Short mmCIF file of C-alpha atoms and ligand atoms in Angstrom, two decimals:
data_model
loop_
_atom_site.label_atom_id
_atom_site.label_comp_id
_atom_site.label_asym_id
_atom_site.label_seq_id
_atom_site.Cartn_x
_atom_site.Cartn_y
_atom_site.Cartn_z
CA MET A 10 101.55 103.34 115.92
CA GLY A 11 99.89 106.36 117.49
CA ARG A 12 96.43 106.70 118.92
CA LEU A 13 93.42 107.27 116.71
CA LYS A 14 92.39 110.92 117.11
CA TYR A 15 88.90 112.24 116.52
CA ILE A 16 87.86 115.51 114.93
CA ASP A 17 86.97 117.14 118.25
CA GLU A 18 90.64 116.92 119.29
CA LEU A 19 91.84 119.18 116.43
CA ASP A 20 91.94 122.98 116.35
CA LEU A 21 89.91 123.85 113.26
CA LYS A 22 89.66 127.63 113.61
CA ASP A 23 90.63 129.37 110.35
CA LYS A 24 91.78 126.04 108.97
CA LYS A 25 91.01 124.58 105.55
CA VAL A 26 89.77 121.15 106.42
CA PHE A 27 89.90 118.39 103.81
CA VAL A 28 87.13 115.91 104.61
CA ARG A 29 87.05 112.57 102.78
CA VAL A 30 83.34 111.75 102.71
CA ASP A 31 81.52 108.82 101.15
CA TYR A 32 78.92 110.34 98.83
CA ASN A 33 78.67 107.25 96.67
CA CYS A 34 74.88 107.66 96.72
CA PRO A 35 72.49 105.43 94.81
CA MET A 36 71.42 107.30 91.63
CA ASP A 37 68.72 106.68 89.04
CA SER A 38 69.38 106.63 85.29
CA ALA A 39 68.42 110.32 84.99
CA GLY A 40 71.19 111.25 87.44
CA ASN A 41 68.98 111.91 90.48
CA ILE A 42 69.99 110.81 93.95
CA THR A 43 67.57 108.13 95.09
CA ASN A 44 68.85 107.92 98.68
CA ASP A 45 70.81 110.70 100.38
CA PHE A 46 71.47 108.72 103.59
CA ARG A 47 75.24 109.01 103.12
CA ILE A 48 75.10 112.80 102.78
CA GLN A 49 72.85 113.07 105.84
CA GLU A 50 75.26 110.94 107.83
CA SER A 51 78.17 113.31 107.08
CA LEU A 52 76.38 116.40 108.42
CA PRO A 53 77.52 116.22 112.07
CA THR A 54 81.16 116.37 110.94
CA LEU A 55 80.58 119.10 108.37
CA ASN A 56 78.53 121.27 110.72
CA TYR A 57 81.16 120.87 113.42
CA VAL A 58 83.93 122.16 111.14
CA LEU A 59 81.81 125.15 110.12
CA GLU A 60 80.82 125.95 113.72
CA LYS A 61 84.46 125.85 114.78
CA GLY A 62 85.38 128.45 112.15
CA GLY A 63 86.92 126.16 109.54
CA ALA A 64 86.37 125.97 105.78
CA LEU A 65 85.46 122.68 104.14
CA ILE A 66 87.05 120.95 101.17
CA LEU A 67 85.04 117.80 100.47
CA ALA A 68 86.22 114.87 98.41
CA SER A 69 84.48 111.64 97.48
CA HIS A 70 84.19 108.99 94.84
CA LEU A 71 80.99 108.06 93.03
CA GLY A 72 80.46 104.85 91.09
CA LYS A 73 83.13 103.24 88.94
CA PRO A 74 84.32 105.76 86.32
CA LYS A 75 87.42 103.63 85.58
CA GLY A 76 90.05 106.27 86.18
CA LYS A 77 88.85 108.91 83.71
CA PRO A 78 86.32 111.76 83.70
CA ASP A 79 82.77 110.63 82.95
CA LYS A 80 79.85 113.06 83.32
CA LYS A 81 77.60 110.21 84.44
CA TYR A 82 79.61 110.01 87.65
CA SER A 83 79.86 113.72 88.40
CA LEU A 84 79.39 114.72 92.04
CA LEU A 85 77.44 117.85 91.07
CA PRO A 86 74.08 116.36 92.17
CA GLU A 87 75.61 115.54 95.56
CA ALA A 88 76.95 119.10 95.87
CA LYS A 89 73.46 120.47 95.14
CA ARG A 90 71.81 118.12 97.64
CA LEU A 91 74.37 119.03 100.29
CA SER A 92 73.74 122.72 99.67
CA GLU A 93 70.01 122.18 100.35
CA LEU A 94 70.74 120.24 103.52
CA ILE A 95 73.21 122.69 105.04
CA ARG A 96 71.41 125.73 103.63
CA ARG A 97 74.52 127.37 102.30
CA GLU A 98 76.34 127.63 99.04
CA VAL A 99 78.52 124.69 98.05
CA LEU A 100 81.23 125.72 95.59
CA PHE A 101 82.32 123.11 93.09
CA ALA A 102 85.66 122.37 91.40
CA SER A 103 85.23 120.41 88.19
CA ASP A 104 88.50 118.58 88.81
CA CYS A 105 89.71 117.31 92.19
CA ILE A 106 93.29 118.47 91.54
CA GLY A 107 94.84 121.11 89.25
CA GLN A 108 94.56 124.85 88.92
CA GLU A 109 90.82 125.31 89.42
CA ALA A 110 90.80 123.24 92.62
CA GLN A 111 93.92 125.04 93.90
CA GLU A 112 92.52 128.51 93.22
CA LYS A 113 89.12 127.76 94.72
CA ALA A 114 90.69 126.12 97.77
CA LYS A 115 93.08 129.04 98.25
CA ALA A 116 90.26 131.58 98.12
CA LEU A 117 88.08 129.72 100.66
CA LYS A 118 87.06 131.69 103.75
CA PRO A 119 85.98 130.23 107.10
CA GLY A 120 82.41 128.98 106.79
CA GLN A 121 82.68 128.27 103.08
CA VAL A 122 82.31 124.87 101.46
CA LEU A 123 84.05 123.55 98.36
CA MET A 124 83.31 120.16 96.86
CA LEU A 125 85.81 118.54 94.52
CA GLU A 126 84.84 116.45 91.51
CA ASN A 127 84.96 112.64 91.70
CA LEU A 128 88.33 111.36 92.95
CA ARG A 129 88.05 108.24 90.83
CA PHE A 130 88.29 110.30 87.64
CA TYR A 131 91.98 109.59 88.32
CA GLN A 132 93.23 106.02 88.41
CA GLU A 133 95.85 107.30 90.88
CA GLU A 134 93.13 107.37 93.53
CA GLU A 135 92.61 103.62 93.63
CA LYS A 136 96.35 103.02 93.09
CA ASN A 137 97.08 104.89 96.31
CA ASP A 138 99.45 107.11 94.33
CA ASP A 139 101.61 109.26 96.53
CA ALA A 140 102.05 112.20 94.11
CA PHE A 141 98.26 112.40 93.61
CA ALA A 142 97.73 112.24 97.38
CA LEU A 143 100.22 115.09 97.86
CA LYS A 144 98.24 117.27 95.42
CA LEU A 145 95.06 116.63 97.40
CA ALA A 146 96.80 117.25 100.72
CA ASN A 147 98.24 120.56 99.48
CA LEU A 148 94.73 121.97 99.10
CA ALA A 149 94.16 122.00 102.88
CA ASP A 150 95.67 122.45 106.34
CA CYS A 151 94.35 119.28 107.92
CA TYR A 152 92.62 116.03 107.01
CA ILE A 153 89.54 114.26 108.33
CA ASN A 154 88.45 110.82 107.21
CA ASP A 155 84.71 110.40 107.63
CA ALA A 156 84.26 107.88 104.83
CA PHE A 157 83.81 104.66 106.77
CA GLY A 158 82.42 102.97 103.65
CA VAL A 159 85.80 103.15 101.88
CA SER A 160 88.08 102.77 104.86
CA HIS A 161 88.78 99.15 103.99
CA ARG A 162 90.49 100.42 100.83
CA ALA A 163 94.05 101.76 100.82
CA HIS A 164 93.25 104.49 98.31
CA ALA A 165 95.08 107.80 97.93
CA SER A 166 92.41 109.92 99.63
CA VAL A 167 92.14 107.41 102.49
CA ASP A 168 95.70 106.20 103.00
CA ALA A 169 98.55 107.99 101.16
CA ILE A 170 97.13 111.45 101.91
CA THR A 171 97.81 111.01 105.64
CA ARG A 172 101.55 111.02 104.89
CA HIS A 173 101.32 114.59 103.64
CA VAL A 174 99.19 116.42 106.19
CA SER A 175 100.33 117.87 109.49
CA ALA A 176 97.16 116.96 111.36
CA CYS A 177 94.55 114.32 110.77
CA ALA A 178 91.67 112.64 112.57
CA ALA A 179 88.52 110.60 112.15
CA GLY A 180 85.16 112.34 111.76
CA PHE A 181 82.00 111.74 113.78
CA LEU A 182 80.56 109.13 111.43
CA MET A 183 83.76 107.09 111.70
CA LYS A 184 83.60 107.58 115.46
CA LYS A 185 80.04 106.27 115.58
CA GLU A 186 80.91 103.24 113.44
CA ILE A 187 83.99 102.38 115.50
CA THR A 188 82.26 102.96 118.84
CA TYR A 189 79.28 100.73 118.04
CA PHE A 190 81.47 98.05 116.59
CA GLU A 191 83.67 98.01 119.68
CA LYS A 192 80.62 98.00 121.94
CA ALA A 193 79.43 94.85 120.19
CA MET A 194 82.70 93.01 119.74
CA LYS A 195 85.09 94.08 122.49
CA ALA A 196 82.97 94.29 125.63
CA PRO A 197 79.45 93.29 124.63
CA ALA A 198 76.47 92.98 126.90
CA ARG A 199 75.80 89.21 126.79
CA PRO A 200 74.35 87.06 125.40
CA LEU A 201 75.93 88.25 122.15
CA VAL A 202 74.05 86.80 119.19
CA ALA A 203 75.25 86.91 115.59
CA ILE A 204 72.81 86.42 112.75
CA VAL A 205 74.54 85.61 109.48
CA GLY A 206 72.88 85.08 106.13
CA GLY A 207 73.30 86.01 102.49
CA ALA A 208 74.23 84.02 99.47
CA LYS A 209 77.52 82.27 99.97
CA VAL A 210 79.62 80.78 102.74
CA SER A 211 82.79 81.62 100.79
CA GLY A 212 82.28 85.35 101.23
CA LYS A 213 81.70 85.01 104.97
CA LEU A 214 84.14 82.32 106.11
CA GLN A 215 86.46 84.70 107.90
CA VAL A 216 83.48 86.50 109.42
CA LEU A 217 82.17 83.22 110.82
CA GLU A 218 85.60 82.23 112.14
CA ASN A 219 86.08 85.53 113.90
CA LEU A 220 82.52 85.63 115.26
CA LEU A 221 82.92 82.15 116.72
CA LYS A 222 85.66 83.51 118.96
CA LYS A 223 83.29 86.06 120.48
CA VAL A 224 79.60 85.15 120.30
CA ASP A 225 77.34 83.11 122.57
CA SER A 226 74.98 82.14 119.75
CA ILE A 227 75.11 82.18 115.99
CA LEU A 228 72.07 81.87 113.77
CA ILE A 229 72.75 80.92 110.15
CA GLY A 230 70.16 81.56 107.43
CA GLY A 231 70.06 82.54 103.75
CA GLY A 232 71.62 80.58 100.93
CA MET A 233 74.75 79.88 102.95
CA ALA A 234 72.80 77.75 105.43
CA PHE A 235 72.40 75.00 102.82
CA THR A 236 76.13 74.21 102.70
CA PHE A 237 75.99 73.71 106.49
CA LEU A 238 72.82 71.62 106.21
CA LYS A 239 74.38 69.44 103.51
CA ALA A 240 77.42 69.02 105.76
CA GLN A 241 75.03 67.48 108.28
CA GLY A 242 73.64 65.07 105.73
CA VAL A 243 70.45 66.98 104.91
CA GLU A 244 69.12 66.49 101.35
CA ILE A 245 68.92 70.09 100.07
CA GLY A 246 67.51 69.57 96.55
CA LYS A 247 68.68 72.25 94.15
CA SER A 248 69.42 74.85 96.84
CA LEU A 249 72.55 76.98 96.63
CA VAL A 250 75.55 75.00 97.82
CA GLU A 251 79.32 75.23 97.78
CA ASP A 252 80.37 71.59 97.79
CA ASP A 253 84.06 72.40 98.20
CA LEU A 254 83.27 74.10 101.50
CA ILE A 255 81.39 71.20 103.07
CA PRO A 256 84.45 69.99 105.04
CA THR A 257 84.99 73.56 106.30
CA ALA A 258 81.32 73.85 107.23
CA LYS A 259 81.59 70.56 109.17
CA ARG A 260 84.66 71.80 111.02
CA THR A 261 82.93 75.08 111.86
CA LEU A 262 79.92 73.25 113.30
CA ASP A 263 82.15 70.89 115.33
CA PHE A 264 84.26 73.78 116.63
CA ALA A 265 81.17 75.72 117.71
CA ARG A 266 79.68 72.72 119.50
CA GLU A 267 82.97 71.89 121.25
CA LYS A 268 83.14 75.47 122.51
CA GLY A 269 79.55 75.36 123.70
CA ILE A 270 78.37 78.00 121.24
CA ASN A 271 74.69 77.76 120.42
CA ILE A 272 74.82 77.40 116.61
CA LEU A 273 71.41 77.17 114.91
CA LEU A 274 70.49 76.25 111.34
CA PRO A 275 67.07 76.42 109.66
CA ILE A 276 64.61 73.65 110.57
CA ASP A 277 62.20 74.51 107.75
CA CYS A 278 62.34 76.52 104.56
CA VAL A 279 60.30 78.05 101.75
CA VAL A 280 60.96 76.13 98.53
CA ALA A 281 60.19 76.82 94.88
CA ASP A 282 60.98 75.18 91.56
CA LYS A 283 62.75 78.33 90.37
CA MET A 284 64.12 81.58 91.76
CA ASP A 285 61.36 83.76 90.39
CA ALA A 286 58.83 86.10 91.97
CA SER A 287 56.03 84.23 90.16
CA ALA A 288 57.16 80.78 91.32
CA GLN A 289 54.82 78.49 93.25
CA THR A 290 56.10 78.21 96.80
CA ARG A 291 55.50 76.04 99.83
CA THR A 292 57.09 75.64 103.21
CA VAL A 293 58.62 72.28 104.09
CA ASP A 294 60.53 70.81 107.01
CA ILE A 295 64.26 70.85 106.35
CA ASN A 296 64.35 67.06 105.89
CA ASN A 297 61.62 67.19 103.24
CA ILE A 298 63.11 69.44 100.55
CA PRO A 299 61.94 67.96 97.22
CA LYS A 300 64.81 66.95 94.89
CA GLU A 301 63.90 69.40 92.10
CA TYR A 302 63.25 72.36 94.42
CA LEU A 303 65.45 75.00 95.95
CA GLY A 304 65.23 76.63 99.38
CA LEU A 305 64.87 80.37 99.06
CA ASP A 306 63.80 81.52 102.52
CA ILE A 307 63.56 80.31 106.09
CA GLY A 308 60.16 79.10 107.28
CA GLU A 309 57.95 79.94 110.25
CA LYS A 310 59.37 77.25 112.51
CA THR A 311 62.89 78.58 111.95
CA VAL A 312 61.72 82.13 112.65
CA ALA A 313 60.22 80.89 115.94
CA LEU A 314 63.40 78.96 116.81
CA PHE A 315 65.73 81.87 115.98
CA GLY A 316 63.25 84.19 117.73
CA GLU A 317 63.79 82.44 121.07
CA THR A 318 67.52 83.19 120.97
CA ILE A 319 66.96 86.73 119.69
CA LYS A 320 64.46 87.43 122.49
CA ASN A 321 67.07 86.75 125.18
CA ALA A 322 69.95 88.53 123.44
CA LYS A 323 71.54 91.65 124.93
CA THR A 324 73.60 92.40 121.83
CA ILE A 325 72.81 91.39 118.25
CA ILE A 326 75.06 91.68 115.22
CA TRP A 327 73.41 90.94 111.90
CA ASN A 328 74.78 90.59 108.39
CA GLY A 329 73.07 88.99 105.42
CA PRO A 330 69.40 88.34 104.59
CA MET A 331 67.62 85.11 105.58
CA GLY A 332 66.28 84.54 102.06
CA VAL A 333 65.93 86.08 98.62
CA PHE A 334 64.16 89.02 100.24
CA GLU A 335 64.21 91.06 97.01
CA MET A 336 61.34 88.84 95.78
CA LYS A 337 58.13 89.02 97.73
CA PRO A 338 57.49 85.27 98.05
CA PHE A 339 60.89 84.88 99.74
CA SER A 340 60.98 88.01 101.91
CA TYR A 341 59.01 86.67 104.88
CA GLY A 342 61.97 85.25 106.84
CA THR A 343 64.13 88.36 106.62
CA LEU A 344 61.25 90.68 107.56
CA ALA A 345 60.16 88.40 110.42
CA ILE A 346 63.69 88.34 111.81
CA ILE A 347 63.85 92.16 111.62
CA ASP A 348 60.62 92.20 113.62
CA LYS A 349 62.08 89.86 116.26
CA ILE A 350 65.21 92.01 116.50
CA VAL A 351 63.34 95.28 117.00
CA LYS A 352 61.06 93.68 119.60
CA SER A 353 64.04 92.39 121.59
CA HIS A 354 65.66 94.67 124.14
CA ALA A 355 69.08 94.09 122.66
CA ILE A 356 71.53 96.60 121.22
CA SER A 357 71.21 95.78 117.53
CA ILE A 358 73.95 96.44 115.01
CA VAL A 359 73.27 95.78 111.37
CA GLY A 360 75.70 95.99 108.48
CA GLY A 361 76.28 94.94 104.92
CA GLY A 362 74.53 96.49 101.93
CA ASP A 363 71.72 94.00 101.56
CA THR A 364 70.88 93.81 105.22
CA ASP A 365 70.61 97.57 105.37
CA THR A 366 68.31 97.55 102.31
CA ALA A 367 66.08 94.93 103.95
CA VAL A 368 65.75 97.01 107.13
CA HIS A 369 64.78 100.06 105.08
CA GLN A 370 62.34 97.96 103.06
CA ALA A 371 60.70 96.95 106.33
CA GLY A 372 60.62 100.62 107.41
CA LYS A 373 62.34 99.68 110.69
CA GLU A 374 65.54 101.66 110.29
CA LYS A 375 64.73 103.91 113.27
CA GLU A 376 64.19 100.90 115.53
CA ILE A 377 67.60 99.36 114.95
CA THR A 378 70.24 100.70 117.33
CA PHE A 379 72.85 101.18 114.63
CA ILE A 380 73.01 100.56 110.90
CA SER A 381 76.52 100.65 109.52
CA THR A 382 77.11 102.78 106.43
CA GLY A 383 79.89 100.50 105.21
CA GLY A 384 79.16 97.14 103.57
CA GLY A 385 82.68 95.90 102.83
CA ALA A 386 84.26 97.89 105.66
CA PHE A 387 81.77 96.49 108.18
CA LEU A 388 82.44 92.94 106.95
CA GLU A 389 86.20 93.44 107.27
CA LEU A 390 85.78 94.62 110.86
CA LEU A 391 83.65 91.52 111.49
CA GLU A 392 86.48 89.47 110.00
CA GLY A 393 88.75 90.93 112.67
CA LYS A 394 90.83 92.95 110.21
CA GLU A 395 92.29 96.37 110.81
CA LEU A 396 91.04 98.87 108.25
CA PRO A 397 93.67 100.79 106.20
CA GLY A 398 91.67 103.99 106.73
CA ILE A 399 91.98 103.64 110.49
CA LYS A 400 95.60 102.47 110.44
CA SER A 401 96.64 105.47 108.36
CA LEU A 402 95.01 107.87 110.82
CA GLU A 403 96.84 106.22 113.72
CA ARG A 404 100.14 106.60 111.88
CA CYS A 405 99.56 110.26 111.08
P1 LIG B 12 75.43 88.55 100.51
O1 LIG B 12 75.89 89.63 99.59
O2 LIG B 12 76.35 87.36 100.59
O3 LIG B 12 75.01 89.07 101.87
O4 LIG B 12 74.13 87.94 99.82
C1 LIG B 12 72.94 88.63 99.68
C2 LIG B 12 72.09 87.91 98.69
O5 LIG B 12 71.82 86.59 99.14
C3 LIG B 12 70.74 88.53 98.48
O6 LIG B 12 70.71 89.13 97.22
C4 LIG B 12 69.77 87.37 98.57
O7 LIG B 12 68.84 87.34 97.51
C5 LIG B 12 70.67 86.16 98.49
N1 LIG B 12 70.09 84.98 99.16
C6 LIG B 12 69.58 84.91 100.39
N2 LIG B 12 69.09 83.69 100.62
C7 LIG B 12 69.27 82.96 99.53
C8 LIG B 12 68.94 81.61 99.15
N3 LIG B 12 68.33 80.79 99.99
N4 LIG B 12 69.31 81.20 97.93
C9 LIG B 12 69.93 82.04 97.06
N5 LIG B 12 70.26 83.31 97.35
C10 LIG B 12 69.93 83.77 98.57
#
């Protein structure tokens, strides 16, 4: 396995540079982009290629078109938005492979930009089909992966394509993601504190296992906390629970305590008789959850308890909300924890779709050191896995 190269190690002058970007932007029902964060994040890489005298061929997926063309998932709005942001024309090929794409790619001059239509209009993309990857590779001279958000998928434009290009590297967004992740997990400033929340333990078991090998403290909130609380004999009413994971939760708690890791669970919570924005709520101590109620957020005492650990942290990794933050009556805990994080002097790294949304909802995105652009990819790194999109670049 070779070394992972970055874009600034390649000679891009007069080259046609195929850049796999992640422009899977949130869209409204009228086909307008509601958040262009992902396009903005790709600009350092794109501008670099243009400054160095290269031409750009951009490829992405958008939504889930199920392997066939579907106007609803066209990348035309993204091409238009990009054109506004880089203040130059963005040419468009209405098919990512085939004659039109080949002719437009062939005619590209240094400084020009061509965007290809949605890769997932072909099922070959998700099947990591080699012949499809070859057709994409043939459009360009070299390949850059800057789509961190899909790098946990071995898809044709992420994986197989690297077998058919003579030079390949990671873009600046990938570099930023990898660098921050390594800063937090390989040689962190300590104490290293992980905050884990969200709905279910089952989706985060490997994350917890891997984090326990590295962190000094772990703070568990959200729905998943109730499986741990039940494992300790707490009566949790109708709160979310995964009964089959109670033995695992017990083992995790025992392991953490044996290793001297400071593992904290909620000591109070906001309860309601239903998960509904209009529900009547009250905050109770964790041992007083009424039988017919469910816990939907952490309470003030938990925020204060978690806050003490957060205050002393030097590095914080956070994934998963502390409650059902999408509904106002249950958003307090998540927003209060964001506040504690931004007031700490720690390097803060946040990832996972919902966590990112919560930070934006709080308007604190500029005060977090780094927000990952990849939900699933970030989680897989937290699980200790190697991403196919990084492995394929190392092999290239
Ligand atoms: P995840 O994708 O596992 O990070 O889960 C995120 C979801 O967890 C969010 O949509 C939250 O509404 C939900 N969630 C957080 N806390 C709770 C809770 N106490 N009970 C039920 N769902 C929760």
